[in-house]
Coordinates of C-alpha atoms and ligand atoms in Angstrom, one line a residue:
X1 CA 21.3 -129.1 -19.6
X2 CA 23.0 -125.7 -18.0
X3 CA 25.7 -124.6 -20.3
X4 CA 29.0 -125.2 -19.0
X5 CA 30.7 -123.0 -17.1
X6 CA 33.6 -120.5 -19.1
X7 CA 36.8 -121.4 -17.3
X8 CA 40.4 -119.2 -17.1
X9 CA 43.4 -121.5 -17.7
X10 CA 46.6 -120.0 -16.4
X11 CA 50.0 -121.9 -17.4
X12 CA 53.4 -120.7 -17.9
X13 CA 53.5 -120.9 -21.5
X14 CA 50.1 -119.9 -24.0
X15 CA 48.5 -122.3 -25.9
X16 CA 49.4 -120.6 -29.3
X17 CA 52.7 -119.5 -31.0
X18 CA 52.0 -117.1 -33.8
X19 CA 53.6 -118.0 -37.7
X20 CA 53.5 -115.2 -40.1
X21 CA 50.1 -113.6 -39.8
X22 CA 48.5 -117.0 -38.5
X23 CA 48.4 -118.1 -34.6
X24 CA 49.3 -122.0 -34.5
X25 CA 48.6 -124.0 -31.7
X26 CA 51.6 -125.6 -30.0
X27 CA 51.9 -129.1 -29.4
X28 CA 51.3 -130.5 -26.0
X29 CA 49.8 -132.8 -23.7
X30 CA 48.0 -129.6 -21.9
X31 CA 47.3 -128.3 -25.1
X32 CA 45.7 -130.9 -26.6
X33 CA 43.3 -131.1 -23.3
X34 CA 42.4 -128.0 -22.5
X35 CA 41.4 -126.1 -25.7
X36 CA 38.3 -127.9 -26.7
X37 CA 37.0 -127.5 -23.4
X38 CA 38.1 -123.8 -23.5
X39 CA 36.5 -123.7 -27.7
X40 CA 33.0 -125.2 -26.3
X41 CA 32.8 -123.4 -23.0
X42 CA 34.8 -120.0 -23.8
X43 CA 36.9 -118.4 -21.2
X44 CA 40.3 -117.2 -21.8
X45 CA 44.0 -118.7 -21.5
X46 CA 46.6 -116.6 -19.5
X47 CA 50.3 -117.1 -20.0
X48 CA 54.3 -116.1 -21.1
X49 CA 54.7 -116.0 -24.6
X50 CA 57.6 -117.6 -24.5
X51 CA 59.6 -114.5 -25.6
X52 CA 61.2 -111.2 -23.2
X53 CA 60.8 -108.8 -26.2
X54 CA 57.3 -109.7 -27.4
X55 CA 54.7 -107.3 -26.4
X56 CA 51.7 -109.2 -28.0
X57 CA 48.4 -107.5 -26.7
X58 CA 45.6 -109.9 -25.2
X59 CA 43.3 -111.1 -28.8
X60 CA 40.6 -113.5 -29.4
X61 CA 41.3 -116.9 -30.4
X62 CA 38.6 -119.4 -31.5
X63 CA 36.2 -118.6 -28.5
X64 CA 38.4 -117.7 -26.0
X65 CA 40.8 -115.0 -25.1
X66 CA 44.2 -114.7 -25.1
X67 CA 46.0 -112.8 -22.2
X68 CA 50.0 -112.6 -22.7
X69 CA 51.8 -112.3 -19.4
X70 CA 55.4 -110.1 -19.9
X71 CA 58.1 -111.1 -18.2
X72 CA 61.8 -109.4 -18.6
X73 CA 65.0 -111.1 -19.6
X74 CA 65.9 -110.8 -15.9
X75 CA 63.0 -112.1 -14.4
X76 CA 63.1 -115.1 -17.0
X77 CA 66.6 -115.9 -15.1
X78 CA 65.7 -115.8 -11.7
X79 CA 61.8 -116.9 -11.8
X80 CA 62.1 -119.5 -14.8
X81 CA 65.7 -121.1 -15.0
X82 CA 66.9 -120.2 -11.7
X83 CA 64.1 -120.5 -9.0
X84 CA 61.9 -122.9 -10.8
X85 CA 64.5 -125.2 -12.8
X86 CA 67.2 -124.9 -10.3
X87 CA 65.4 -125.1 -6.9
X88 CA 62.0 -126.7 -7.2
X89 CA 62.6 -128.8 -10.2
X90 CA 65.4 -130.9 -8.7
X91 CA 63.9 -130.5 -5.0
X92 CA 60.6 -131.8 -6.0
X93 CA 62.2 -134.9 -8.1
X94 CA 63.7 -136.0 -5.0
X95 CA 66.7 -134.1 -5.4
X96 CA 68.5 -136.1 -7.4
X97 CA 70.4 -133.0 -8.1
X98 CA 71.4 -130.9 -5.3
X99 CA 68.7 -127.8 -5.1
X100 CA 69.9 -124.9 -5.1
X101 CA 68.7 -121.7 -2.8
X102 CA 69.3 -118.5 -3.2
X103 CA 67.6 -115.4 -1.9
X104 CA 68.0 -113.2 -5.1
X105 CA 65.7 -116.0 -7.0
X106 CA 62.6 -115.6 -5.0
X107 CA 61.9 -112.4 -5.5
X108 CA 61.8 -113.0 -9.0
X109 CA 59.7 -115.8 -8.2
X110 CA 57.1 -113.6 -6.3
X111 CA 57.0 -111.5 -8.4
X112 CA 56.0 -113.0 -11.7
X113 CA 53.5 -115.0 -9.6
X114 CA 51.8 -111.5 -8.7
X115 CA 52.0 -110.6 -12.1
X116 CA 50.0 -114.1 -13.1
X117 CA 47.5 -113.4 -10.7
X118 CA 46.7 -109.6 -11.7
X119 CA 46.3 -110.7 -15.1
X120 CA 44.1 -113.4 -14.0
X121 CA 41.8 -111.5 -11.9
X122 CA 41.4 -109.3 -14.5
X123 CA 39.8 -111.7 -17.3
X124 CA 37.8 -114.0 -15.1
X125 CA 34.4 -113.7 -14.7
X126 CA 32.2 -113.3 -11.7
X127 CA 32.3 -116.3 -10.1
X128 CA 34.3 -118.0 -12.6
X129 CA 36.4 -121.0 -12.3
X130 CA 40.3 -120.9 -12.5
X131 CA 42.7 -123.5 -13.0
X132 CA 46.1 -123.1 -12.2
X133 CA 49.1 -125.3 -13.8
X134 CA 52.5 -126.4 -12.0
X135 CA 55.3 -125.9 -9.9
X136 CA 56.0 -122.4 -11.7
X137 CA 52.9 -120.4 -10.3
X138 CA 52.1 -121.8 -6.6
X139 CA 52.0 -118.4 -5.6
X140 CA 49.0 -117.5 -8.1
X141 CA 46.3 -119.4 -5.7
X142 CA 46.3 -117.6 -2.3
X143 CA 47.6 -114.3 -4.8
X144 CA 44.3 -114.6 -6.7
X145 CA 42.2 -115.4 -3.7
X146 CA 42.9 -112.5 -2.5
X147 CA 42.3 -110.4 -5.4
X148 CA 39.1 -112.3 -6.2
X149 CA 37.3 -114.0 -3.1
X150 CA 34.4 -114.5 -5.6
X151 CA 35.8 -117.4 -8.1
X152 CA 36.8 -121.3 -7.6
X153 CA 40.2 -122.3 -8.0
X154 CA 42.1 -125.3 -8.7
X155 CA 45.8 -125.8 -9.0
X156 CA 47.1 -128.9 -10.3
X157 CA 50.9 -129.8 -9.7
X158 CA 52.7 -132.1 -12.9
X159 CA 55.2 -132.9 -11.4
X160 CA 55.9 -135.2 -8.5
X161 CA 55.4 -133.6 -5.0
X162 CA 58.3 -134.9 -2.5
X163 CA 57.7 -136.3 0.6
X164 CA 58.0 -133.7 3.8
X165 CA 61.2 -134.2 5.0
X166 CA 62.6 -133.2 1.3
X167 CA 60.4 -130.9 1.1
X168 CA 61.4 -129.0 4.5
X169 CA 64.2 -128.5 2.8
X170 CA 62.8 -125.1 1.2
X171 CA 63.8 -122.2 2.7
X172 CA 60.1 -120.3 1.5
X173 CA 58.4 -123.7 2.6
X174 CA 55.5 -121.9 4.2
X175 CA 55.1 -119.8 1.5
X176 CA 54.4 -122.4 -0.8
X177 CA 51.9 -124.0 1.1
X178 CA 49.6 -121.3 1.7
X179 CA 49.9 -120.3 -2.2
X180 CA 49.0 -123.9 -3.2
X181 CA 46.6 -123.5 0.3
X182 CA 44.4 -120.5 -2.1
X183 CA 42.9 -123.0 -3.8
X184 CA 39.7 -125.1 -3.5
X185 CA 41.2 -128.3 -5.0
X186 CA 44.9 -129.1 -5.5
X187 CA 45.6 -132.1 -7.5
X188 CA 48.6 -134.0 -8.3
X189 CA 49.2 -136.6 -10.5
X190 CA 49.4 -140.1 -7.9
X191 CA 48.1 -140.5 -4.5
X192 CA 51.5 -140.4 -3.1
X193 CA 52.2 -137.0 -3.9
X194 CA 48.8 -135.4 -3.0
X195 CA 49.7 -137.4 0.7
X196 CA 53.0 -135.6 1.0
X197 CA 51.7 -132.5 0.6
X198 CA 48.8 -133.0 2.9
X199 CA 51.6 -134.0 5.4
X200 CA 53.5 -131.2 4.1
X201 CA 50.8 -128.3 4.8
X202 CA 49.8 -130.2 8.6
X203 CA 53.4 -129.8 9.5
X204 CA 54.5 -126.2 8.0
X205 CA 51.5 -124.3 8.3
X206 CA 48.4 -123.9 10.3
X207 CA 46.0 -126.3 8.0
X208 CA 44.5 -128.9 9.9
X209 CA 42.7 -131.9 8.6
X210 CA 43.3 -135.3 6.7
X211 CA 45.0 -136.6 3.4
X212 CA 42.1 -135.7 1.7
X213 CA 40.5 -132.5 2.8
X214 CA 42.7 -129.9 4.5
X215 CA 40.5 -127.0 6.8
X216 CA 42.8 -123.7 5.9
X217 CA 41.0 -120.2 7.2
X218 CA 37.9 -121.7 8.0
X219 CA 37.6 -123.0 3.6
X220 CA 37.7 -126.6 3.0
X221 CA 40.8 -127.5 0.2
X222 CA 40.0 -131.0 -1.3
X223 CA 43.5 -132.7 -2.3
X224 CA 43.3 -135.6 -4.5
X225 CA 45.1 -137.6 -7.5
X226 CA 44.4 -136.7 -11.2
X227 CA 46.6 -138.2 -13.1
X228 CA 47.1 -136.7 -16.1
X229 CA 47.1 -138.5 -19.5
X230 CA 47.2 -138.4 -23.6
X231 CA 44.2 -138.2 -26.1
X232 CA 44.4 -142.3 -26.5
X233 CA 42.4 -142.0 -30.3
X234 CA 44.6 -139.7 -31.7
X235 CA 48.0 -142.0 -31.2
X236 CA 45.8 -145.0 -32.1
X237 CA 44.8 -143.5 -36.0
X238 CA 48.3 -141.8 -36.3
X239 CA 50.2 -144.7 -35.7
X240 CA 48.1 -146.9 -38.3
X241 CA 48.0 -144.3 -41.3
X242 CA 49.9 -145.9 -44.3
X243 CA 52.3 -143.0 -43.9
X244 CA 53.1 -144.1 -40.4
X245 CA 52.8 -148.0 -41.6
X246 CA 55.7 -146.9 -44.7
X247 CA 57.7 -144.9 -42.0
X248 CA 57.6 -147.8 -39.6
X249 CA 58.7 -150.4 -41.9
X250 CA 61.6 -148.0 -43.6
X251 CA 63.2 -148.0 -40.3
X252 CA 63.0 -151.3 -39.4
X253 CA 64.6 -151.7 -42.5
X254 CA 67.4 -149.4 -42.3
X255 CA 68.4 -150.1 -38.5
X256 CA 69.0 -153.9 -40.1
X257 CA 66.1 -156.3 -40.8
X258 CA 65.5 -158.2 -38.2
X259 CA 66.6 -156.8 -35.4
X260 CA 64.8 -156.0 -32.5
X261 CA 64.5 -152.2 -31.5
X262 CA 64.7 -150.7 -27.7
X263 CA 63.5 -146.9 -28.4
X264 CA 63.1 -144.4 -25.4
X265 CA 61.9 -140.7 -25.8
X266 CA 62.2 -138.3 -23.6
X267 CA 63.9 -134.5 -23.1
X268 CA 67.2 -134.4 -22.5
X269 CA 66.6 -134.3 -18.6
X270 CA 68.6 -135.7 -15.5
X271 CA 65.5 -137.3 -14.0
X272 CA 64.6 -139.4 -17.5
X273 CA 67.4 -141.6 -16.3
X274 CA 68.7 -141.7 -20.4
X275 CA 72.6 -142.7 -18.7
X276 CA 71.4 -145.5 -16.8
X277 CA 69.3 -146.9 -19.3
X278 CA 72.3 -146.7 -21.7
X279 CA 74.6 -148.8 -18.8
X280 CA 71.9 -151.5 -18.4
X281 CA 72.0 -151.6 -22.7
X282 CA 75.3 -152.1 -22.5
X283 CA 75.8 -154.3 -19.7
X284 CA 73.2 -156.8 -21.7
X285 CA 75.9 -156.7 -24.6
X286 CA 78.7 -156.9 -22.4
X287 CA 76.9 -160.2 -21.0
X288 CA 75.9 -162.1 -24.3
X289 CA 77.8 -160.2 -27.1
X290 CA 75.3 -161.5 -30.1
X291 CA 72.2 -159.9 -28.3
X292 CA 74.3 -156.4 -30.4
X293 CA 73.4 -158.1 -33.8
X294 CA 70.0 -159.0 -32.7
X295 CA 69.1 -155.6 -31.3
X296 CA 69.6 -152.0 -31.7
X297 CA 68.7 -148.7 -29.4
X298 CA 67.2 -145.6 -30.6
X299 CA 66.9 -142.6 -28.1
X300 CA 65.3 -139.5 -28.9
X301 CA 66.4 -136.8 -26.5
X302 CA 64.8 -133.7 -27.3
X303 CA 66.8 -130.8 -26.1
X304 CA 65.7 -128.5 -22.8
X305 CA 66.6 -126.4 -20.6
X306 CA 70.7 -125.8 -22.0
X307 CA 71.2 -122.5 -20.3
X308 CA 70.9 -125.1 -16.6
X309 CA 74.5 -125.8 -16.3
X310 CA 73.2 -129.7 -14.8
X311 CA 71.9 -129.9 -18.2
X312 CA 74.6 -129.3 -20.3
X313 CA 76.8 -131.8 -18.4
X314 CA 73.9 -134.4 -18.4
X315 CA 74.4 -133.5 -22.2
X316 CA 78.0 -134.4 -22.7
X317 CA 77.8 -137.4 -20.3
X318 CA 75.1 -139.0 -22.5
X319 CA 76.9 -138.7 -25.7
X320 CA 80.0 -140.2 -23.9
X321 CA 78.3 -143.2 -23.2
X322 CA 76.6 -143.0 -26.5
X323 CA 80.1 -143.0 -28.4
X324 CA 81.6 -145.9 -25.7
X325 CA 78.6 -148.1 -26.5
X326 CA 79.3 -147.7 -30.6
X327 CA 83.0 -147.7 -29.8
X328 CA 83.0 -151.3 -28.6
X329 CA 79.6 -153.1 -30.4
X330 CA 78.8 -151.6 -33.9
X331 CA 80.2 -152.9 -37.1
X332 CA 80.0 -151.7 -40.0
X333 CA 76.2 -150.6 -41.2
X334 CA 75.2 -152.3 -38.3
X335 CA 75.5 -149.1 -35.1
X336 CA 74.1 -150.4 -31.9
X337 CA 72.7 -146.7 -30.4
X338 CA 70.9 -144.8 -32.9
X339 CA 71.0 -141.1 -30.8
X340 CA 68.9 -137.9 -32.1
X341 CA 68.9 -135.0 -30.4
X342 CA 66.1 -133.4 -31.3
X343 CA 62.8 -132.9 -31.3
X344 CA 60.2 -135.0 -33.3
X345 CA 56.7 -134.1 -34.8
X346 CA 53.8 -136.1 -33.1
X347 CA 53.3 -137.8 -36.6
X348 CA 57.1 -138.9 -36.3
X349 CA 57.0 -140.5 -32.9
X350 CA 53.6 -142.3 -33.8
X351 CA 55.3 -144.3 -36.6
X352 CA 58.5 -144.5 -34.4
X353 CA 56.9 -145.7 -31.7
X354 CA 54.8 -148.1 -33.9
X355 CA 58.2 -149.8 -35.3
X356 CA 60.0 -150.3 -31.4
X357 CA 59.3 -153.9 -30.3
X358 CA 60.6 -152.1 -26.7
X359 CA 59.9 -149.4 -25.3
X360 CA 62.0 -148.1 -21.9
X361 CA 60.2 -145.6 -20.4
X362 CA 63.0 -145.2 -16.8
X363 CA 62.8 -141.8 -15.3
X364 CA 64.7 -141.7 -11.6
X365 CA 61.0 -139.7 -11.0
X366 CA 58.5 -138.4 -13.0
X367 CA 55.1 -137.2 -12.2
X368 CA 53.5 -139.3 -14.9
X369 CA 55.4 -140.0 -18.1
X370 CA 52.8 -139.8 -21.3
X371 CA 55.5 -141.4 -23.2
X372 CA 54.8 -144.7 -21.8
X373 CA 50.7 -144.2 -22.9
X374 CA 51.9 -142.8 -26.0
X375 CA 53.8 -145.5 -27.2
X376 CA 50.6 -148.5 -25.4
X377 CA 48.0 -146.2 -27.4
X378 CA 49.6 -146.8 -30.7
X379 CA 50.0 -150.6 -30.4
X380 CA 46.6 -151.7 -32.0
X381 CA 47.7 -155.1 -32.5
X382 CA 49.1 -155.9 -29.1
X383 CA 52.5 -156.6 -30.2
X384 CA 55.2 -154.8 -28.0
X385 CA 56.4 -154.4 -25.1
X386 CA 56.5 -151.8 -22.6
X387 CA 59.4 -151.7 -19.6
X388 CA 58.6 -148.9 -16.9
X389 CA 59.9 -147.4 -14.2
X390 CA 58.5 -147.5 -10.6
X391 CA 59.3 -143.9 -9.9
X392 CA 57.2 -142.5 -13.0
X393 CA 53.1 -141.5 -11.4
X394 CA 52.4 -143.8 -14.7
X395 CA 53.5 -147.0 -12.9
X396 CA 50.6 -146.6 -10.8
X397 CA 47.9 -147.6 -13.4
X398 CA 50.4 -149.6 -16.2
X399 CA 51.2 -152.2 -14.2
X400 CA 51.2 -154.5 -16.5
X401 CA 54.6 -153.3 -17.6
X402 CA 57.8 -154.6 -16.7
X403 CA 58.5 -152.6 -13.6
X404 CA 62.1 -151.7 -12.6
X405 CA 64.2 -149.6 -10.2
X406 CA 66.4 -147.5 -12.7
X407 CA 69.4 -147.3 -10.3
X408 CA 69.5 -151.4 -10.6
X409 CA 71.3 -151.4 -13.5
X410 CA 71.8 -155.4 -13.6
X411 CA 68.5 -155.5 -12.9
X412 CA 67.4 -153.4 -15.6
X413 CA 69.6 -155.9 -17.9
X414 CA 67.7 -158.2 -16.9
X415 CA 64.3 -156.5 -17.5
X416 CA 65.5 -156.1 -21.2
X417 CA 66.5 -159.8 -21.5
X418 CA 63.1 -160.3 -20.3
X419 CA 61.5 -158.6 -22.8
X420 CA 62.9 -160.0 -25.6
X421 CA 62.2 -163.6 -24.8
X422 CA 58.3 -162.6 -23.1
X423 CA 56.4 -165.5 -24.7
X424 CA 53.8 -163.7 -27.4
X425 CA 50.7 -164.6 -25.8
X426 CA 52.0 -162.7 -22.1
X427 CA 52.7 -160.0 -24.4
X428 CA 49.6 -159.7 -26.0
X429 CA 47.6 -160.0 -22.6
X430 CA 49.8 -156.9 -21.3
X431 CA 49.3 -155.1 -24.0
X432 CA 45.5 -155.6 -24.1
X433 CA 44.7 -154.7 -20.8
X434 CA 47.4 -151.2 -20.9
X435 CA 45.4 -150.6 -23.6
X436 CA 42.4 -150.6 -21.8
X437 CA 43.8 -149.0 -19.2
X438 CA 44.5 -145.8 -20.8
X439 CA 41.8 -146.0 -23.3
X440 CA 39.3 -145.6 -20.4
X441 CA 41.2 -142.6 -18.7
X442 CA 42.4 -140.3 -21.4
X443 CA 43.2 -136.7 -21.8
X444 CA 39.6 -135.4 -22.3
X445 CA 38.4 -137.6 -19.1
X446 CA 41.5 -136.2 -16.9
X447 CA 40.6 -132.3 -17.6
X448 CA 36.6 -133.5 -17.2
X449 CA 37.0 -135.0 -13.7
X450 CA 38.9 -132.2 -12.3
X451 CA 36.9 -129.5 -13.4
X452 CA 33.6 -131.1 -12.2
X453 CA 36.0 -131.2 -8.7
X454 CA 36.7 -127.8 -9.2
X455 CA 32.9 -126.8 -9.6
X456 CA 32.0 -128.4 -6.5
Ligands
LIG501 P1 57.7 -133.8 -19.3 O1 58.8 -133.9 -18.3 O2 58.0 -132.9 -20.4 O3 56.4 -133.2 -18.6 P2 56.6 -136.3 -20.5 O4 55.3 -136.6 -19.9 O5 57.5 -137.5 -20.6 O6 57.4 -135.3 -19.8 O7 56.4 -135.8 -22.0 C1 55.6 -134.8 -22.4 C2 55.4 -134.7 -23.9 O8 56.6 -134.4 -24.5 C3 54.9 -136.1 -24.5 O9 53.8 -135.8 -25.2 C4 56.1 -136.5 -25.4 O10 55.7 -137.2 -26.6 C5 56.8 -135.3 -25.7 N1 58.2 -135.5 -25.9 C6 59.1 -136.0 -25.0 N2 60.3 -136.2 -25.6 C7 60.2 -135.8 -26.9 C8 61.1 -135.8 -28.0 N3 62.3 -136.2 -27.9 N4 60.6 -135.4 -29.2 C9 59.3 -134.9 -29.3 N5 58.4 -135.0 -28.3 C10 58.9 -135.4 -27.1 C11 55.8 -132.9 -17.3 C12 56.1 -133.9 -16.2 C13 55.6 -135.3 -16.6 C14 54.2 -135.3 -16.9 C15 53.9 -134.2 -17.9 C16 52.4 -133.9 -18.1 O11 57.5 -134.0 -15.9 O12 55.9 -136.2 -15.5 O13 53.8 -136.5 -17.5 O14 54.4 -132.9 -17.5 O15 51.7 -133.7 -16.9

């Protein structure tokens, strides 16, 4: 068999976080995929190290190289928080906050894309292949192209892509698309997304051609789903260690024996939904009062982003509702929202999500969710049940949830209700085949299929 071809992964942030005189790898979904590909076929990772001051010089780790990208205090503001979390990020999640656009961002923007795709050119090899991650670094395709007519290169997009009219919205629109145009396959997480910005790129610039292939300066671009997902074994074992098994059963124990638990995960971000999930919690208290000494919510909300002014009020409007919910249903030793803000080891949510009996997974929008296969991959013995909403890429495959619209809030209520009284055997037959379901398609299958796209 031909050895496998070295790629170049460039992502905002690197792989690896250094701890004394020791580099640790940091946790994450891309993480966890794309270094053993990267250990077996070598290559090298470029990034931001996640700090303005750090000048860390390019090293070897494992079998790959590391290639730091600098970027300033100021360019962090107007590249990172301002142009990418305050103009794309709410624009491509269908705006449920107001984009914001301002000239003095894009620059910024530009910029640090340029920057991305110097450094990238520099460490790939001759014909190489390159893949690009997410809605930070669109510019680093048609950048690098030019740079380095010689290599393959594939972009992938984790977040949602919004549908043309939204997405017209932008005033570097044609920009965009012939950044995200430099590459030889752009993938998205659902076929939805990879349609609108087919759509996107027939209407705003000169690419011709259909959904699925797009004819830009006389290259074919292949556009197709990928959706992204979690390594299913390493959930499974974590959540049936007897340290997970102990952990599970101490907090069943000390929310109240007995009781059934809602949990929900996510960062603290306007488009998890976290307030209207809360309201629909509520409103199933308000409507049979003795559901609050039958069940209990946990919500882990992991900080993010708290420099975003949207954020901070997101912040304060959750732990308003958090405080009205107690305010009117706990009792003594008995609180009806358990709320921690902050972030938990992978070991933590595996026994966490190993004790929920259901889990609400209701983003407005979200490109995929790996929540929601995080918490099917640790049920082994089928128990539990998993509510979902329609706007996360992962409703596509789980459909064996409980699908809601997370503005219904009634509805939502009612999805709850639902799952408490879902006879055993239905829930057992849902959980089997979600199971199956992301079993089949996991992490290491994801990263597989698109680079054999991105070889061609
Ligand atoms: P995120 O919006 O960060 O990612 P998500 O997929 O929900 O969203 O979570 C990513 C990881 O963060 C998961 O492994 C999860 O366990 C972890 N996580 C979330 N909340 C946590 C908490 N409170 N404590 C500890 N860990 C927590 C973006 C897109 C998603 C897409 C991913 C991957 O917005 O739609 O699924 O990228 O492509």
């Amino acid at each position: 068999m031909p050895k496998p071809r070295p790629i170049v992964i460039v992502a905002n942030r690197l792989p690896v976080h250094r701890s004394g005189d020791r580099f640790v790898e940091n946790a994450g979904g891309l993480v966890t995929a794309l270094v053993p590909a990267l250990k077996t076929r070598g290559g090298a990772w470029v990034g931001w190290s996640g700090s303005s001051r750090a000048t860390t010089r390019p090293f070897k780790y494992e079998n790959f190289r590391i290639q730091p990208v600098h970027i300033s205090e100021a360019e962090i503001e107007g590249f990172y928080n301002q142009l990418s979390n305050r103009t794309l990020w709410p624009l491509y999640h269908d705006a449920i906050r107001t984009p914001e656009f301002d000239h003095s961002w894009w620059r910024p923007y530009v910029v640090v894309n340029h920057r991305f795709a110097k450094a990238t050119a520099a460490v790939t090899p001759r014909n190489g292949l390159v893949w690009v991650h997410d809605y930070h670094l669109q510019l680093v395709p048609a950048m690098l192209r030019a740079m380095r007519p010689d290599v393959r290169i594939g972009f992938f997009l984790h977040v949602p892509f919004p549908p043309e009219e939204l997405f017209a919205w932008l005033p570097w629109r044609e920009r965009i698309l012939e950044g995200l145009l430099g590459a030889d396959v752009v993938g998205f997480q659902t076929q939805a997304a990879a349609r609108n910005f087919s759509r996107a790129a027939r209407e705003y610039s000169p690419a011709e051609g259909t959904d699925s292939e797009l004819l830009w300066e006389r290259r074919k671009v292949k556009v197709a789903s990928y959706p992204i997902s979690i390594d299913f074994n390493w959930f499974a074992d974590a959540a049936a260690t007897p340290e997970a098994t102990r952990e599970a059963a101490l907090l069943r124990r000390r929310v109240g024996a007995g009781r059934k638990i809602f949990l929900s995960v996510d960062r603290l971000d306007y488009t998890k939904g976290i307030d209207l999930r809360l309201l629909a919690f509520e409103a199933m208290l308000k409507r049979r009062r003795s559901l609050a000494n039958d069940c209990v919510f946990i919500q882990i909300a992991s900080p993010s982003r708290e420099p975003v002014h949207e954020y901070a009020q997101m912040r304060i409007r959750i732990e308003q509702l958090v405080g009205r919910i107690n305010g009117e249903f706990s009792e003594p030793g008995r609180v009806s929202v358990h709320y921690f803000r902050r972030g938990f080891t992978r070991e933590q949510l595996a026994s966490y999500y190993r004790a929920a009996d259901v889990m609400i997974v209701t983003p407005l929008r979200d490109g995929m969710n790996l929540v929601a296969k995080e918490f099917v991959a640790t049920r082994s013995d089928y128990s539990g049940v998993l509510v979902l909403s329609e706007f996360a890429g992962a409703a596509r495959e789980l459909r064996q949830a409980i699908i809601v619209n997370p503005r219904n809030i009634e509805g939502m209520a009612d999805a709850f209700e639902a799952a408490l009284t879902l006879p055993k055997a239905d829930a057992r037959h849902r959980m089997a085949v979600l199971r199956t379901v992301v079993r089949r398609h996991d992490v290491f299958e994801w990263a597989d299929e698109f680079l054999r796209a991105l070889a061609g």
